[in-house]
Coordinates of C-alpha atoms in Angstrom, one line a residue:
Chain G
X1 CA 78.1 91.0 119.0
X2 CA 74.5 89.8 117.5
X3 CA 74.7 93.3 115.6
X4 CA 78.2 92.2 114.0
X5 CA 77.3 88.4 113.3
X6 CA 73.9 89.4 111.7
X7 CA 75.5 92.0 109.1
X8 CA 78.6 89.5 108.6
X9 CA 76.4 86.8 107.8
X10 CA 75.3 88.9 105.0
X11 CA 78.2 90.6 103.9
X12 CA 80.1 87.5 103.6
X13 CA 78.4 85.9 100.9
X14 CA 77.6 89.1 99.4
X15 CA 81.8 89.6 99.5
X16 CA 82.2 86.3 97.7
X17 CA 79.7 87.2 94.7
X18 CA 81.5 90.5 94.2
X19 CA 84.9 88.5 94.5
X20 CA 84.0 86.4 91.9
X21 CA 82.9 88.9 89.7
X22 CA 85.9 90.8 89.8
X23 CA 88.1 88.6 89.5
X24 CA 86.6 87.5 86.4
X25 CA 86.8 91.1 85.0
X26 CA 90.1 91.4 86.2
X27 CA 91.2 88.0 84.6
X28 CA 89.4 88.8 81.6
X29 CA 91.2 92.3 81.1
X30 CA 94.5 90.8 81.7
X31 CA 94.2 87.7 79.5
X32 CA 92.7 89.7 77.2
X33 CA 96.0 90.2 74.6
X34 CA 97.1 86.9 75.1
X35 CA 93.7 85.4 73.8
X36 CA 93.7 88.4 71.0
X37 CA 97.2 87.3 70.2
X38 CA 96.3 83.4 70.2
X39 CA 93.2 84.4 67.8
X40 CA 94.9 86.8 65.7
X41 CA 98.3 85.8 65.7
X42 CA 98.1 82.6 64.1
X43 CA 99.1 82.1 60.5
X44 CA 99.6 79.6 58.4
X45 CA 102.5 78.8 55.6
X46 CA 102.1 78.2 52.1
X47 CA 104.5 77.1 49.8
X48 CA 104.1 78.3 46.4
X49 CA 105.5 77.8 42.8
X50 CA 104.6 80.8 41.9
X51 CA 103.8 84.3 43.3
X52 CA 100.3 84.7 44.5
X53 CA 98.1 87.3 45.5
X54 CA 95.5 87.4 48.6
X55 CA 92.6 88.5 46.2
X56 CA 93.8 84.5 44.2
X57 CA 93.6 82.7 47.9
X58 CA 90.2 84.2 49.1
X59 CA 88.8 82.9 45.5
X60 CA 90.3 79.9 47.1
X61 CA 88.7 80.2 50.6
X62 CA 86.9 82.5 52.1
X63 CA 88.2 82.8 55.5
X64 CA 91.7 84.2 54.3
X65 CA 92.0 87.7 55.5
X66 CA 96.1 88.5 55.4
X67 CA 99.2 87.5 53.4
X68 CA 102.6 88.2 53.7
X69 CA 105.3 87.5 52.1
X70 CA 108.2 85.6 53.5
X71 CA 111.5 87.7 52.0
X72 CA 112.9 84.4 49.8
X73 CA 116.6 86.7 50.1
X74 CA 116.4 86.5 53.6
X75 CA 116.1 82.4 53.7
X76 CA 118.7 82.1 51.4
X77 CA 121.2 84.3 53.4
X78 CA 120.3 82.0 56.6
X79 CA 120.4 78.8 54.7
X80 CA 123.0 79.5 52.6
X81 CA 125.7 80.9 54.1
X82 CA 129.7 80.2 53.4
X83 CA 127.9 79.6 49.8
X84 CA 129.1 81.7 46.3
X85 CA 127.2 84.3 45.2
X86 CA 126.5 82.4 42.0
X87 CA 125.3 79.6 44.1
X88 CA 123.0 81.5 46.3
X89 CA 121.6 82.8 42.5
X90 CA 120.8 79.3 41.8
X91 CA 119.2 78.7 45.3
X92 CA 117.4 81.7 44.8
X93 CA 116.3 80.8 41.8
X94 CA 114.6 77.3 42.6
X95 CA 113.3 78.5 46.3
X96 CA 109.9 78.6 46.2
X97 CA 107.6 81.6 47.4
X98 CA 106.8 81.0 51.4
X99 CA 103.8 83.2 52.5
X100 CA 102.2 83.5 56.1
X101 CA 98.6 83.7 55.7
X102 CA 96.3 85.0 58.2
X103 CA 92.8 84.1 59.0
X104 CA 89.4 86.2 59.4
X105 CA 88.7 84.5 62.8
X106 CA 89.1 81.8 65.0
X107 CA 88.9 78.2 63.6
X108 CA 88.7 74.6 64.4
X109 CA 91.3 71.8 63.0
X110 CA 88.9 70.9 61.0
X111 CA 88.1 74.1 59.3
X112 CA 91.9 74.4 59.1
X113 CA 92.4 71.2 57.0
X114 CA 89.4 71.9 54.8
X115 CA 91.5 75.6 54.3
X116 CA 94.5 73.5 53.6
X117 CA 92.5 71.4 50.9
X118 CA 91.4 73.9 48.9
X119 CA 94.7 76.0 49.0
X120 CA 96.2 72.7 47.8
X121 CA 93.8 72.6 45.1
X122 CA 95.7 75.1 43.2
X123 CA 98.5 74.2 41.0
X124 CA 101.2 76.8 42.0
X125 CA 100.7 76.1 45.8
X126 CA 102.9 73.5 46.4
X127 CA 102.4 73.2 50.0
X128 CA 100.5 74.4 53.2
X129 CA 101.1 74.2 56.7
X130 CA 98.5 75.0 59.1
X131 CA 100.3 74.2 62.8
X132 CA 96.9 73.1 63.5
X133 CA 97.5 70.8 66.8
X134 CA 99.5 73.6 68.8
X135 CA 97.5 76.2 67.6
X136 CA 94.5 74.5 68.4
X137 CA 96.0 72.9 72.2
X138 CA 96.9 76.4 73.3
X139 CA 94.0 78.0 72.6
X140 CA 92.0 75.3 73.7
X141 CA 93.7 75.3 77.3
X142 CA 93.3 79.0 77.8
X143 CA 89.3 78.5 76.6
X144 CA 89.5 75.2 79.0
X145 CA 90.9 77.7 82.2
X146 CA 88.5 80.5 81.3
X147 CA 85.7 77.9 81.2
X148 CA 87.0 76.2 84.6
X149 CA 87.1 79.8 86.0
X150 CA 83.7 80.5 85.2
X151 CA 82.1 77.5 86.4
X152 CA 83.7 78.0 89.8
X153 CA 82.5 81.8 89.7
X154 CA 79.2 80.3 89.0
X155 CA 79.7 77.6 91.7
X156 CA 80.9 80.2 94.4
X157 CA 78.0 82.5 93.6
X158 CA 74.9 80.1 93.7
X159 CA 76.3 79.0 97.3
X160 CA 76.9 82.8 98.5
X161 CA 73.2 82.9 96.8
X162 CA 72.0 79.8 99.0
X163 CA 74.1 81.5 102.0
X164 CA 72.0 85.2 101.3
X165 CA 68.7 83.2 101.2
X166 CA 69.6 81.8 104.6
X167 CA 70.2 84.9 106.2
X168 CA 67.2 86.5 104.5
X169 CA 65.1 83.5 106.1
X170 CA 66.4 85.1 109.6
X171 CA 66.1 88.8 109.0
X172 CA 62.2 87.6 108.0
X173 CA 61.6 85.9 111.3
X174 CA 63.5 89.1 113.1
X175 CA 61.0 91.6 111.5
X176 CA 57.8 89.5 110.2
X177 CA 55.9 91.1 113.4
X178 CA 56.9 94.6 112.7
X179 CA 56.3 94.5 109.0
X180 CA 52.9 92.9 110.1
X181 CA 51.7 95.2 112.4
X182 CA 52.8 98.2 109.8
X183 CA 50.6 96.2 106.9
X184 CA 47.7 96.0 109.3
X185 CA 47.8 100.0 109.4
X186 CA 48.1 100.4 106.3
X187 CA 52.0 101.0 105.9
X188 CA 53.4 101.4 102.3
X189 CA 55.6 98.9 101.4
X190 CA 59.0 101.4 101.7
X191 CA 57.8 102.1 105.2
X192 CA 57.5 98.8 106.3
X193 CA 60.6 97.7 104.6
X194 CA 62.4 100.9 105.9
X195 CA 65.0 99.1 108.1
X196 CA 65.4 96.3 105.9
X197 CA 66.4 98.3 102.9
X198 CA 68.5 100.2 105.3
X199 CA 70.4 97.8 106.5
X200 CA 70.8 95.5 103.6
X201 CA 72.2 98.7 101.8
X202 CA 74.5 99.7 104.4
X203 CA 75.5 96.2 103.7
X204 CA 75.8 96.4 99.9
X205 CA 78.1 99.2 100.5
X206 CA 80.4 97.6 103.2
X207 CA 80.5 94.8 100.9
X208 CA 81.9 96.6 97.9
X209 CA 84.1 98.5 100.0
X210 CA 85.7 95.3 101.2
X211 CA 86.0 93.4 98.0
X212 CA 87.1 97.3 96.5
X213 CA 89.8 97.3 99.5
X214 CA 91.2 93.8 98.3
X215 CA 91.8 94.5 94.7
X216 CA 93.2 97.6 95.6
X217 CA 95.7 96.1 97.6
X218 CA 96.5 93.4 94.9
X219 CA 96.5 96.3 92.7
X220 CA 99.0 98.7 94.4
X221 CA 101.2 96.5 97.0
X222 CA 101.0 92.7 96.1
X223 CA 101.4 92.7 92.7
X224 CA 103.9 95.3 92.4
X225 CA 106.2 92.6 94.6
X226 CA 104.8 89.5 93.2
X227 CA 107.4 89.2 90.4
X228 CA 104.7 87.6 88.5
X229 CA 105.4 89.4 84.7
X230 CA 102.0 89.7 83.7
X231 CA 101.1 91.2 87.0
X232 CA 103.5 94.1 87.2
X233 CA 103.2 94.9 83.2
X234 CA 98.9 95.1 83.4
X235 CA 99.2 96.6 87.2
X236 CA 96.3 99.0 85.7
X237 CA 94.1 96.1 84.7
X238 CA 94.2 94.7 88.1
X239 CA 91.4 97.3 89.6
X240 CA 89.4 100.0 87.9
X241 CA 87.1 102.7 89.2
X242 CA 84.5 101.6 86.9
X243 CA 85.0 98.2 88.3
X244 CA 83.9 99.6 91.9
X245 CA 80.6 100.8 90.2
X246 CA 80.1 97.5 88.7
X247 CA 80.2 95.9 92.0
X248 CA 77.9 98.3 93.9
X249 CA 75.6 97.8 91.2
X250 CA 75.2 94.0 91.5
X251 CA 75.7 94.5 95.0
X252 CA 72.3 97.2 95.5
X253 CA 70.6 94.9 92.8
X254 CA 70.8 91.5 95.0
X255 CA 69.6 93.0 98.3
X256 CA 66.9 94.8 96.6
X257 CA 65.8 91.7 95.1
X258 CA 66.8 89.9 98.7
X259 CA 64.7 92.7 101.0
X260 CA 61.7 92.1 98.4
X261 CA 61.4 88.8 98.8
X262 CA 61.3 89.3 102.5
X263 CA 58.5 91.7 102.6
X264 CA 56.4 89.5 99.8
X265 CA 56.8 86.4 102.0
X266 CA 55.5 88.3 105.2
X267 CA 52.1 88.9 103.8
X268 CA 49.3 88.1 106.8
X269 CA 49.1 88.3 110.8
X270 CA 49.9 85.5 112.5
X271 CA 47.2 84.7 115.2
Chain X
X1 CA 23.0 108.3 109.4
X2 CA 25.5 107.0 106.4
X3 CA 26.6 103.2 107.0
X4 CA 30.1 102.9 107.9
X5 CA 30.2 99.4 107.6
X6 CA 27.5 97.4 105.3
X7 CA 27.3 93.4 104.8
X8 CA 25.1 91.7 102.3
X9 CA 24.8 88.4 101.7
X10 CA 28.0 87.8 103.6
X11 CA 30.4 84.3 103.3
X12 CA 33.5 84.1 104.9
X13 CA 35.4 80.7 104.1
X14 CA 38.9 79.9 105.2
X15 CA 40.6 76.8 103.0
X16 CA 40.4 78.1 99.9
X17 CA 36.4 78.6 100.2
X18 CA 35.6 74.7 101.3
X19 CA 35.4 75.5 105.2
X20 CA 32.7 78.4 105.7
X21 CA 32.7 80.2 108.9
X22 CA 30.2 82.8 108.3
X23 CA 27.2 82.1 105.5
X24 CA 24.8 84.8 104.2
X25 CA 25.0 87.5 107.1
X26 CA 23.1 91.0 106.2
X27 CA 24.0 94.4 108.9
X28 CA 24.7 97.9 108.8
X29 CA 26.4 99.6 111.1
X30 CA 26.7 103.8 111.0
X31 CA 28.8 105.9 112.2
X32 CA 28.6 106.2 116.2
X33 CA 27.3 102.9 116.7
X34 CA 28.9 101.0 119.3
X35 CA 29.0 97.2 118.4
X36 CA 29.9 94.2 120.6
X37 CA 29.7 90.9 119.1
X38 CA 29.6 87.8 121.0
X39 CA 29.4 84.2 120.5
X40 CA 30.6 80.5 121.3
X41 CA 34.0 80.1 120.5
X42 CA 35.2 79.2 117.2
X43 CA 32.1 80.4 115.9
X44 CA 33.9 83.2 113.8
X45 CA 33.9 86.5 115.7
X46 CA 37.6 86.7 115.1
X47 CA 36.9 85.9 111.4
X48 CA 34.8 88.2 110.8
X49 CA 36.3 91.3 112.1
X50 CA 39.5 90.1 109.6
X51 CA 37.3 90.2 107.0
X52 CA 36.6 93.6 108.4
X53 CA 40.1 95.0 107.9
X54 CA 40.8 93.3 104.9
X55 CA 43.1 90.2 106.0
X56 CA 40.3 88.0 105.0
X57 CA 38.3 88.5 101.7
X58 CA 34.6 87.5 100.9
X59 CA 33.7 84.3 99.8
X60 CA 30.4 85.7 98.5
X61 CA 28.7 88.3 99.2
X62 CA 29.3 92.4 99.8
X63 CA 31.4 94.0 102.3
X64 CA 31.8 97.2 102.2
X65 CA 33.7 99.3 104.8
X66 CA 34.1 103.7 104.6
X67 CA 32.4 103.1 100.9
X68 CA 35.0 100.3 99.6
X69 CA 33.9 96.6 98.4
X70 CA 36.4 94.5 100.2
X71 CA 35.7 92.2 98.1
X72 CA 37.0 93.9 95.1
X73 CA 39.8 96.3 96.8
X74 CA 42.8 97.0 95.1
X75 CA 45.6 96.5 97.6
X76 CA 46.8 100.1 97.4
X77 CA 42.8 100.7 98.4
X78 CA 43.2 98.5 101.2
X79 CA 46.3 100.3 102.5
X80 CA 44.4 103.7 102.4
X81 CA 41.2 102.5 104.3
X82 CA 43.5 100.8 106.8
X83 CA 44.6 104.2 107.7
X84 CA 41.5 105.2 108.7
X85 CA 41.2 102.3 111.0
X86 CA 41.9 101.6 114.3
X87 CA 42.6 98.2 115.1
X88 CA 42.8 96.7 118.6
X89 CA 44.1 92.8 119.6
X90 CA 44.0 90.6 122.5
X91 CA 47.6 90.2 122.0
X92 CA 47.9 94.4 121.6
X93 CA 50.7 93.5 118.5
X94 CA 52.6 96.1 119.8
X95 CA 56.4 96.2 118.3
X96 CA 59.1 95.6 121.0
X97 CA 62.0 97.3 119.6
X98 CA 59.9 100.8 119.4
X99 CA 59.6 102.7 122.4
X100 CA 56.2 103.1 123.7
X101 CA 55.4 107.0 122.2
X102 CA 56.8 105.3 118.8
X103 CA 54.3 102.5 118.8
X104 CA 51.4 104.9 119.7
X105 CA 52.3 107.6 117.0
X106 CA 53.0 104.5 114.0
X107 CA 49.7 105.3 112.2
X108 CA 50.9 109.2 111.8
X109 CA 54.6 107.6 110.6
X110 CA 52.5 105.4 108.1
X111 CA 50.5 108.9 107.5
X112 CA 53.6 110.8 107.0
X113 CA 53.0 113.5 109.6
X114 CA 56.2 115.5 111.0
X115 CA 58.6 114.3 113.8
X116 CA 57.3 117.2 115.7
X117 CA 53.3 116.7 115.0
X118 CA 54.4 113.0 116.3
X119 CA 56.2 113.9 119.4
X120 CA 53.0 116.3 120.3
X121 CA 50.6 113.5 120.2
X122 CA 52.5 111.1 121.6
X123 CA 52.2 113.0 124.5
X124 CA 48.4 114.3 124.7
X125 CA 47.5 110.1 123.5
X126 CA 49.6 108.8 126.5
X127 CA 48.9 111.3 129.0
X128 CA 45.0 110.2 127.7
X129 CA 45.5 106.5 128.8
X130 CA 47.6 107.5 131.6
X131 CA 50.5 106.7 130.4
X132 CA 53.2 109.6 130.2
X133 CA 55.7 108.6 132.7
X134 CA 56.5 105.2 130.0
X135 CA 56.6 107.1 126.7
X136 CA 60.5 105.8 126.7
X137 CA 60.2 102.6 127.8
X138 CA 59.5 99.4 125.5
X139 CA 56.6 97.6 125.3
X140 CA 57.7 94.5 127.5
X141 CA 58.7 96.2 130.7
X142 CA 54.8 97.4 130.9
X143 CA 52.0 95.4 132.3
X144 CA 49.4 93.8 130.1
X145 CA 46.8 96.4 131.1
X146 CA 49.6 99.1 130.3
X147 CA 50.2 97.6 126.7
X148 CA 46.9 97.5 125.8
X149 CA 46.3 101.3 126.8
X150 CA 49.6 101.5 124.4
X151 CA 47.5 99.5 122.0
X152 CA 44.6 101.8 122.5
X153 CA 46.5 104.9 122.0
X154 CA 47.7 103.7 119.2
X155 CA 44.6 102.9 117.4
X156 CA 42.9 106.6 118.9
X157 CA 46.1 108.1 117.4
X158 CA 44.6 109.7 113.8
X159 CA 41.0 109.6 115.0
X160 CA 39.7 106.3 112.8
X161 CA 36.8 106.5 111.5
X162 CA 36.2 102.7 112.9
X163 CA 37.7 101.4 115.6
X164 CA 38.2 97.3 115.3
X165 CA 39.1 95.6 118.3
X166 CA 39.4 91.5 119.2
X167 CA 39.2 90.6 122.4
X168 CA 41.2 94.0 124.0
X169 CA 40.0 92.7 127.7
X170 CA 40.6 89.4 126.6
X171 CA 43.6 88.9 129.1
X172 CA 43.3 92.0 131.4
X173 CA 41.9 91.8 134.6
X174 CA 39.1 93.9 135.7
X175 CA 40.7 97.1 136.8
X176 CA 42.4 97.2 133.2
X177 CA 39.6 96.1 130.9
X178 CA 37.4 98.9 132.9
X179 CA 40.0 101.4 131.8
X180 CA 40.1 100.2 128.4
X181 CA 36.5 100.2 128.5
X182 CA 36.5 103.6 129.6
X183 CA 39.1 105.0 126.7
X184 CA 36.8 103.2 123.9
X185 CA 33.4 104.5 125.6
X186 CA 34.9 107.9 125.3
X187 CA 36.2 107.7 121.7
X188 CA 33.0 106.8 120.5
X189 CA 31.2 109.4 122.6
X190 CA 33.7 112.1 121.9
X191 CA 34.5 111.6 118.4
X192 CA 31.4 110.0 117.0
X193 CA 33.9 107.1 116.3
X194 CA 32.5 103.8 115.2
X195 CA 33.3 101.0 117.4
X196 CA 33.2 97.2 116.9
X197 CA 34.4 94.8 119.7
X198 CA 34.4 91.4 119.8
X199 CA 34.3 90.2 122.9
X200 CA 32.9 86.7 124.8
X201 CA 31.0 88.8 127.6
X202 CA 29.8 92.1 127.5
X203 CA 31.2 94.7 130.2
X204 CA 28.7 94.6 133.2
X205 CA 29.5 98.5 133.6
X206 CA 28.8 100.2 130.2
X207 CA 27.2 103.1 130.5
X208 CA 26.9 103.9 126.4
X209 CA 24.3 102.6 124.5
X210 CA 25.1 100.0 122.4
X211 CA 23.9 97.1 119.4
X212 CA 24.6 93.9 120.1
X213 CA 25.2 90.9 117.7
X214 CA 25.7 87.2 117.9
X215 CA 26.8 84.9 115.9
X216 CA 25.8 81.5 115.8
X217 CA 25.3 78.8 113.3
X218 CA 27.4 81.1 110.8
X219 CA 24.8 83.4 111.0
X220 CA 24.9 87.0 112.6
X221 CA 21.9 88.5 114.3
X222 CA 21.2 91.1 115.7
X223 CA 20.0 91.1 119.9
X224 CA 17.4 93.9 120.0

């Protein structure tokens, strides 16, 4: 029972580390069109007298990167209809040119207007609209979410941290009088960690496993009948074999760094 | 005879260097010698024979044990020369969750020797202190006598070129600390290994010749 408690006091916080570093990837793989679509799916329209050409609007700004056309014969078949062919002539005629104009990169409102005033600048564009406040509020939620996500990642894994410490603080009282008498005869420092290193990598292993075993299941059972869209159409993003790599990775890396600073703080006999 | 152990000049402070224990002491010992060293308590026996194994460096002075200056020792050094050392404690620092024959044979682990080669002198080393009939049984269902034969084996295990030992009678009664007395006698005898003991009283039955130091005032003499 001692046996189970000690590893589970390890493996625990261990679990919750590797939790919240896979659920991050795992978020961040999923989300990851929906951000690429806010960023690069955004466009703004311009009005213009005249025709205009992209290599004329990046004299204007910089930052323009795409423009496309609107098809003026298409808006005057939706906005014209019942009207005489003769008529839609005339619309045709006086319709200005509509373009959507895509951007190099992500952008603030205020880079937005400051593209709006310099478009407006030029004579033959008559108007621009940049959609700046929804573009700008949805993006902004999704960066405020990712942000929230990471600071409770960060949050969970500095108390799993404090929680590894703690146990580490035991397992150094558990073996300080081993590793001691090993030191005094001259034991290399493997040697005397031996069981340490052991243990805490039979550990690292169980942990990754576990946290392995739970994104699997998400993977293949739960999301399958969550009816949750984005979870059924990126099923493969859920869990990836790389991922499980990943996490034995940090996993060896924070008992090795754990089990050393057990043996450095048992320096000395006690007498 | 070569000195196995040399001190010149020696200081041994504890506190970062402010409280001195042991000021300017100058000995040799070779190899063979039997040493006991005595004194009041408190007045840095203990001390010294840290300094002697490398848990306590110099303040000033040499120290130089099996050709290394302990006061300049690399810690990779100081894990080699401990190897060649047999160390012995009042409190035997024996490790409870090893069976008896693994405690004795932990300085041919540490040496890397063979399961086998480990099993074979676990054997002769406890049948050697009397002890065979407990090679599978842990330290704490033994006597204190018994564990410090354990301890004894332990430090006889790779033949040391210097056996250390604090106190090893220190809280055996007489039948035991005779035996013990007996197994060290014999090392030194037998294997022309160097022995230091600290001890508060001399054993009345010692039948090996022996030097004899004191310490006193933080100075170590020699009783001639």
């Amino acid at each position: 029972m001692k046996f189970i408690k000690n590893h589970l006091m390890f493996i625990l916080p261990l679990m919750a580390i590797l939790l919240g570093i896979e659920f991050y990837l795992v978020f961040d793989r999923t989300t990851d069109s929906y951000e690429k679509g806010l960023k690069e799916g955004y466009t703004m329209l311009v009005v213009a007298k005249k025709p205009v050409t992209l290599q004329k609007l990046r004299q204007l700004n910089p930052h323009i990167a795409t423009l496309e056309a609107i098809k003026r014969e298409q808006i005057v078949s939706e906005v014209a209809q019942g009207v005489s062919k003769q008529s839609k002539k005339e619309i045709l005629a006086a319709l200005p040119y509509f373009y959507n104009v895509g951007l190099d990169s992500y952008l603030g409102t205020a880079a937005l207007e400051k593209i709006k005033k310099d478009l407006e600048k030029d004579s033959t564009i008559k108007r621009v609209e940049t959609f700046g406040s929804s573009y700008s509020s949805a993006y902004r939620l999704f960066a405020f979410i990712k942000f929230l996500l990471k600071v409770f990642i960060g949050f969970m894994g500095v108390v799993s941290l404090f929680l590894i410490i703690k146990q580490m603080e035991i397992w150094k009282y558990a073996h300080r009088e081993r590793m001691q008498v090993m030191e005094i005869f001259g034991a290399p420092l493997m040697l005397r960690a031996g069981v340490l290193f052991k243990v805490a990598i039979f550990d690292a292993f169980i942990a990754t496993l576990l946290t392995s075993a739970v994104f699997l299941y998400v993977k293949f059972v739960w999301a399958a009948q969550s009816g949750i869209d984005l979870m059924m159409q990126k099923q493969d993003d859920l869990f990836k074999m790389t991922d499980m790599a990943i996490l034995l990775g940090v996993a060896l890396l924070l008992v090795i760094v754990a089990v050393y600073t057990v043996v450095f703080s048992n320096k000395g006999v006690q007498e | 005879m070569s000195n196995v152990i040399s001190a010149k000049n020696l200081t041994l402070a504890y506190d970062n260097g402010r409280k001195e224990i042991i000021k300017n002491a100058s000995f040799n010992i070779k190899k063979g010698d039997f040493v006991f060293i005595t004194g009041p308590s408190g007045s840095g026996k203990s001390t010294l024979l840290k300094s002697l194994y490398g848990q306590l460096k110099p303040k000033e002075g040499n120290l130089v044990v099996g050709g290394r200056d302990l006061a300049n020792i690399s810690p990779r050094q100081l894990q080699e020369l401990r190897t060649h050392m047999g160390i012995i404690f009042q409190d035997y620092k024996l490790i409870n969750e090893w069976t008896v024959a693994k405690n004795v044979v932990l300085p041919l682990m540490i040496a890397g020797y063979s399961l086998d080669v480990q099993e074979t002198q676990a054997h002769r080393l406890l049948k050697h202190v009397k002890l065979s009939e407990h090679a599978d049984k842990y330290p704490l269902e033994l006597s204190g006598g018994e564990q410090q034969r354990v301890g004894v084996a332990r430090a006889l295990a790779k033949n040391p070129v210097v056996i250390l030992a604090d106190e090893p009678t220190g809280n055996l009664d007489d039948y035991s600390s005779n035996v013990i007395w007996d197994l060290m006698e014999n090392a030194c005898q037998q294997l022309e290994t160097t022995v230091l003991v600290v001890t508060h009283k001399i054993p009345t039955i010692f039948s090996l010749p022996y030097r004899h130091f004191i310490i006193e005032s933080k100075g170590v003499y020699e009783v001639h």
